[in-house]
Amino acid sequence: MKTITHWIGGKPVEGTSGRFGPVYNPATGAQEKQIAFATVDEVDAAVATAKAAFESWGQSSLAKRTAILFKFRELLDAHRDEIAELITAEHGKVHSDALGEVARGLEIVELACGISEKLKGELSTQVSTRVDVASIRQPLGVVAGITPFNFPAMVPMWMFPIAIATGNTFVLKPSEKDPSASFRLAELLAEAGLPDGVFNIVQGDKVAVDRLLEHPDVAAVSFVGSTPIAKYIQLKAVEHDKRVQALGGAKNHMLVLPDADLDFAADQAINAAYGSAGERCMAVSVVVAVGDTGDKLVAKIAERAKNLRIGPGNDPASEMGPLITREHRDKVASYVTSAVEQGAEVVVDGTGYSVEGHENGFFIGVSLLDKVPVTADAYKDEIFGPVLCVVRAETYDDAIKLINSSRWGNGTAIFTRDGGAARRFQLEVQAGMVGVNVPIPVPVGYHSFGGWKDSLFGDLHIYGNDGVAFYTQGKVITTRWPDPADGGINLGFPSNS
């Protein structure tokens, strides 16, 4: 059985802990690989390697860094199908969805290729007599990323391209459930000419995570995952004097007004709720139907949901693949069961679904729940699966109050033909990313990604300008070159004159 190892100092490094985790093919349910879990000493070795590499990489020219990133971008583009296949094999998402993930990661690589524009400083001349002031940004040193299973290539690429472009060295702890894509990225970085030690991977579990959070030579930590873990990451990192950005979970609402194109809204609800089997922090998990739209909209969504093709991700006919593990599938199914007990109506029941020839795979069908009480677990919790809840609201004001009462504030969307209502919504809704007739408003690479409330812990969002700010620290330099005619002693407090 193949073992996924660490990547330290520009090469694979075998694990020594004797502890391994299984890597499954979710479509078959079979364990096809194993992953070596890191010891504290192995994490320390990766950090030490990154620290040593920073001495030269942090002083390297922007021209050298961007040349390597341009080559990496070229290699990534050439190998996108291969990386997508690795994602499908270990995560389960369909190939087209995996390709989309690689493409969105590629956007951030392209942003990093232009990092010289983002790192231009500021200069004010003659702020006082013959005094100039300049501001610059410099790298932090060794930074770490802890990434989730649902986007094993894209989320790491939200982090490391900008981190290394700004002069830092990087240690990645990817999800132990689907580690191969990030390992392949490491190989491509090496092929692009990235110096040994600038990018490292430690595989593992909580042992590796905690050591990265505690290590005195790690200056900053980026995290994407669930809200409880994001809270833990923030508290632990701050306790050890680290800069932290930790993106948590979500319960994204899609508001549908009576004037909306209901066929279009139904299509988009299907795409946003069931794409990638709902394993997206930007998935729409609640549709808020306003006024008399509910019955008609639910009927249209149900008609579409019943016709979705579910199967292995490597089957071109499949529109949705399996969930990541058997345990997660069963947990998702339990929300559908409990929703009935808690007052919801099950319009489409996806529990108990199986795929012929893949009966041991981690498959589940799509579920549609209507008239879901806000007290139901299916409404309150982040399910992270293909379950769409519909709630009813009499008015726009009722709907916005409902959405803003959520503990999360990651993404949200409104579907309407009314420009005034859309403008009001984007200003009033309490969420970090807003779509107007766009159900999954993930920003392009040069705008930053991040939510509000329990969806973000830390001050800065990820990638874009916030990403550059996160991986750098500002410095202000005040300079005076006295005129040869100047001289004498003056003990008075200097003033701007």
XYZ file of N, CA, C and O in Angstrom, residues 6-14 42-53 169-172 183 186-187 189-190 194-202:
156
model
N 6.075 12.950 4.280
C 6.293 14.386 4.446
C 7.134 14.902 3.279
O 7.730 14.122 2.515
N 7.199 16.227 3.154
C 8.046 16.870 2.155
C 8.840 17.944 2.894
O 8.293 18.958 3.317
N 10.116 17.706 3.078
C 10.955 18.610 3.872
C 12.266 18.832 3.128
O 12.917 17.866 2.695
N 12.656 20.087 2.979
C 13.921 20.394 2.336
C 13.967 20.043 0.869
O 15.024 19.694 0.338
N 12.821 20.091 0.190
C 12.791 19.851 -1.251
C 12.725 18.408 -1.661
O 12.926 18.078 -2.838
N 12.393 17.498 -0.724
C 12.327 16.077 -1.084
C 11.402 15.333 -0.121
O 11.129 15.802 0.992
N 10.924 14.150 -0.532
C 10.106 13.332 0.363
C 10.931 12.849 1.549
O 12.114 12.527 1.409
N 10.293 12.813 2.709
C 10.946 12.339 3.926
C 10.025 11.317 4.586
O 8.876 11.613 4.915
N 10.531 10.108 4.782
C 9.725 9.050 5.384
C 9.388 9.392 6.838
O 10.207 9.957 7.565
N 9.622 15.672 13.861
C 9.526 15.870 12.411
C 8.966 17.248 12.068
O 9.403 17.884 11.100
N 8.002 17.719 12.844
C 7.515 19.091 12.655
C 8.651 20.072 12.919
O 8.865 21.030 12.155
N 9.391 19.840 13.987
C 10.527 20.720 14.302
C 11.552 20.729 13.172
O 12.136 21.779 12.855
N 11.768 19.577 12.555
C 12.732 19.508 11.450
C 12.251 20.327 10.263
O 13.051 21.021 9.607
N 10.952 20.262 9.981
C 10.403 21.049 8.869
C 10.526 22.538 9.142
O 10.896 23.328 8.260
N 10.229 22.947 10.375
C 10.323 24.364 10.731
C 11.778 24.830 10.690
O 12.087 25.923 10.190
N 12.680 24.001 11.190
C 14.102 24.366 11.166
C 14.602 24.511 9.731
O 15.384 25.427 9.417
N 14.159 23.618 8.862
C 14.538 23.701 7.449
C 14.003 24.984 6.827
O 14.706 25.670 6.069
N 12.749 25.304 7.135
C 12.150 26.532 6.606
C 12.854 27.771 7.152
O 13.068 28.749 6.430
N 13.230 27.731 8.419
C 13.929 28.874 9.024
C 15.285 29.095 8.360
O 15.681 30.241 8.073
N 15.995 28.016 8.095
C 17.294 28.137 7.438
C 17.136 28.670 6.014
O 17.932 29.506 5.555
N 16.099 28.204 5.315
C 15.869 28.658 3.944
C 15.474 30.133 3.900
O 15.758 30.823 2.915
N 8.966 31.640 4.135
C 9.016 30.208 3.873
C 7.806 29.565 4.543
O 7.243 30.108 5.482
N 7.405 28.389 4.049
C 6.071 27.871 4.355
C 6.119 26.419 4.800
O 6.836 25.607 4.219
N 5.312 26.105 5.826
C 5.096 24.724 6.257
C 3.601 24.446 6.180
O 2.797 25.116 6.846
N 3.221 23.477 5.378
C 1.817 23.120 5.176
C 1.479 21.849 5.938
O 2.215 20.864 5.871
N 0.870 17.252 -2.088
C 2.193 16.664 -2.275
C 2.656 16.844 -3.729
O 3.819 17.148 -3.995
N 3.921 20.271 -4.250
C 5.298 20.414 -3.756
C 6.296 19.963 -4.815
O 7.336 20.602 -5.026
N 5.997 18.863 -5.485
C 6.891 18.384 -6.530
C 6.990 19.380 -7.682
O 8.072 19.607 -8.234
N 6.525 22.632 -7.466
C 7.300 23.784 -6.990
C 8.796 23.507 -7.091
O 9.585 24.376 -7.511
N 9.200 22.306 -6.721
C 10.615 21.938 -6.830
C 11.058 21.944 -8.290
O 12.150 22.430 -8.623
N 12.011 26.230 -7.073
C 11.925 26.799 -5.734
C 13.035 26.207 -4.873
O 13.198 24.983 -4.806
N 13.824 27.031 -4.200
C 14.924 26.504 -3.380
C 14.432 25.548 -2.299
O 13.324 25.713 -1.756
N 15.246 24.560 -1.984
C 14.908 23.582 -0.954
C 14.597 24.284 0.361
O 15.316 25.199 0.778
N 13.532 23.837 1.005
C 13.186 24.356 2.318
C 12.227 25.515 2.324
O 11.693 25.868 3.382
N 11.984 26.123 1.153
C 11.047 27.252 1.115
C 9.614 26.758 1.300
O 8.791 27.420 1.935
N 9.296 25.587 0.763
C 7.966 24.991 0.922
C 8.127 23.585 1.473
O 8.873 22.776 0.926
N 7.421 23.290 2.568
C 7.516 22.000 3.250
C 6.116 21.504 3.607
O 5.189 22.301 3.785
N 5.994 20.197 3.730
C 4.720 19.580 4.141
C 4.984 18.625 5.287
O 5.884 17.778 5.205
N 4.200 18.770 6.353
C 4.163 17.747 7.394
C 2.760 17.150 7.409
O 1.768 17.865 7.527
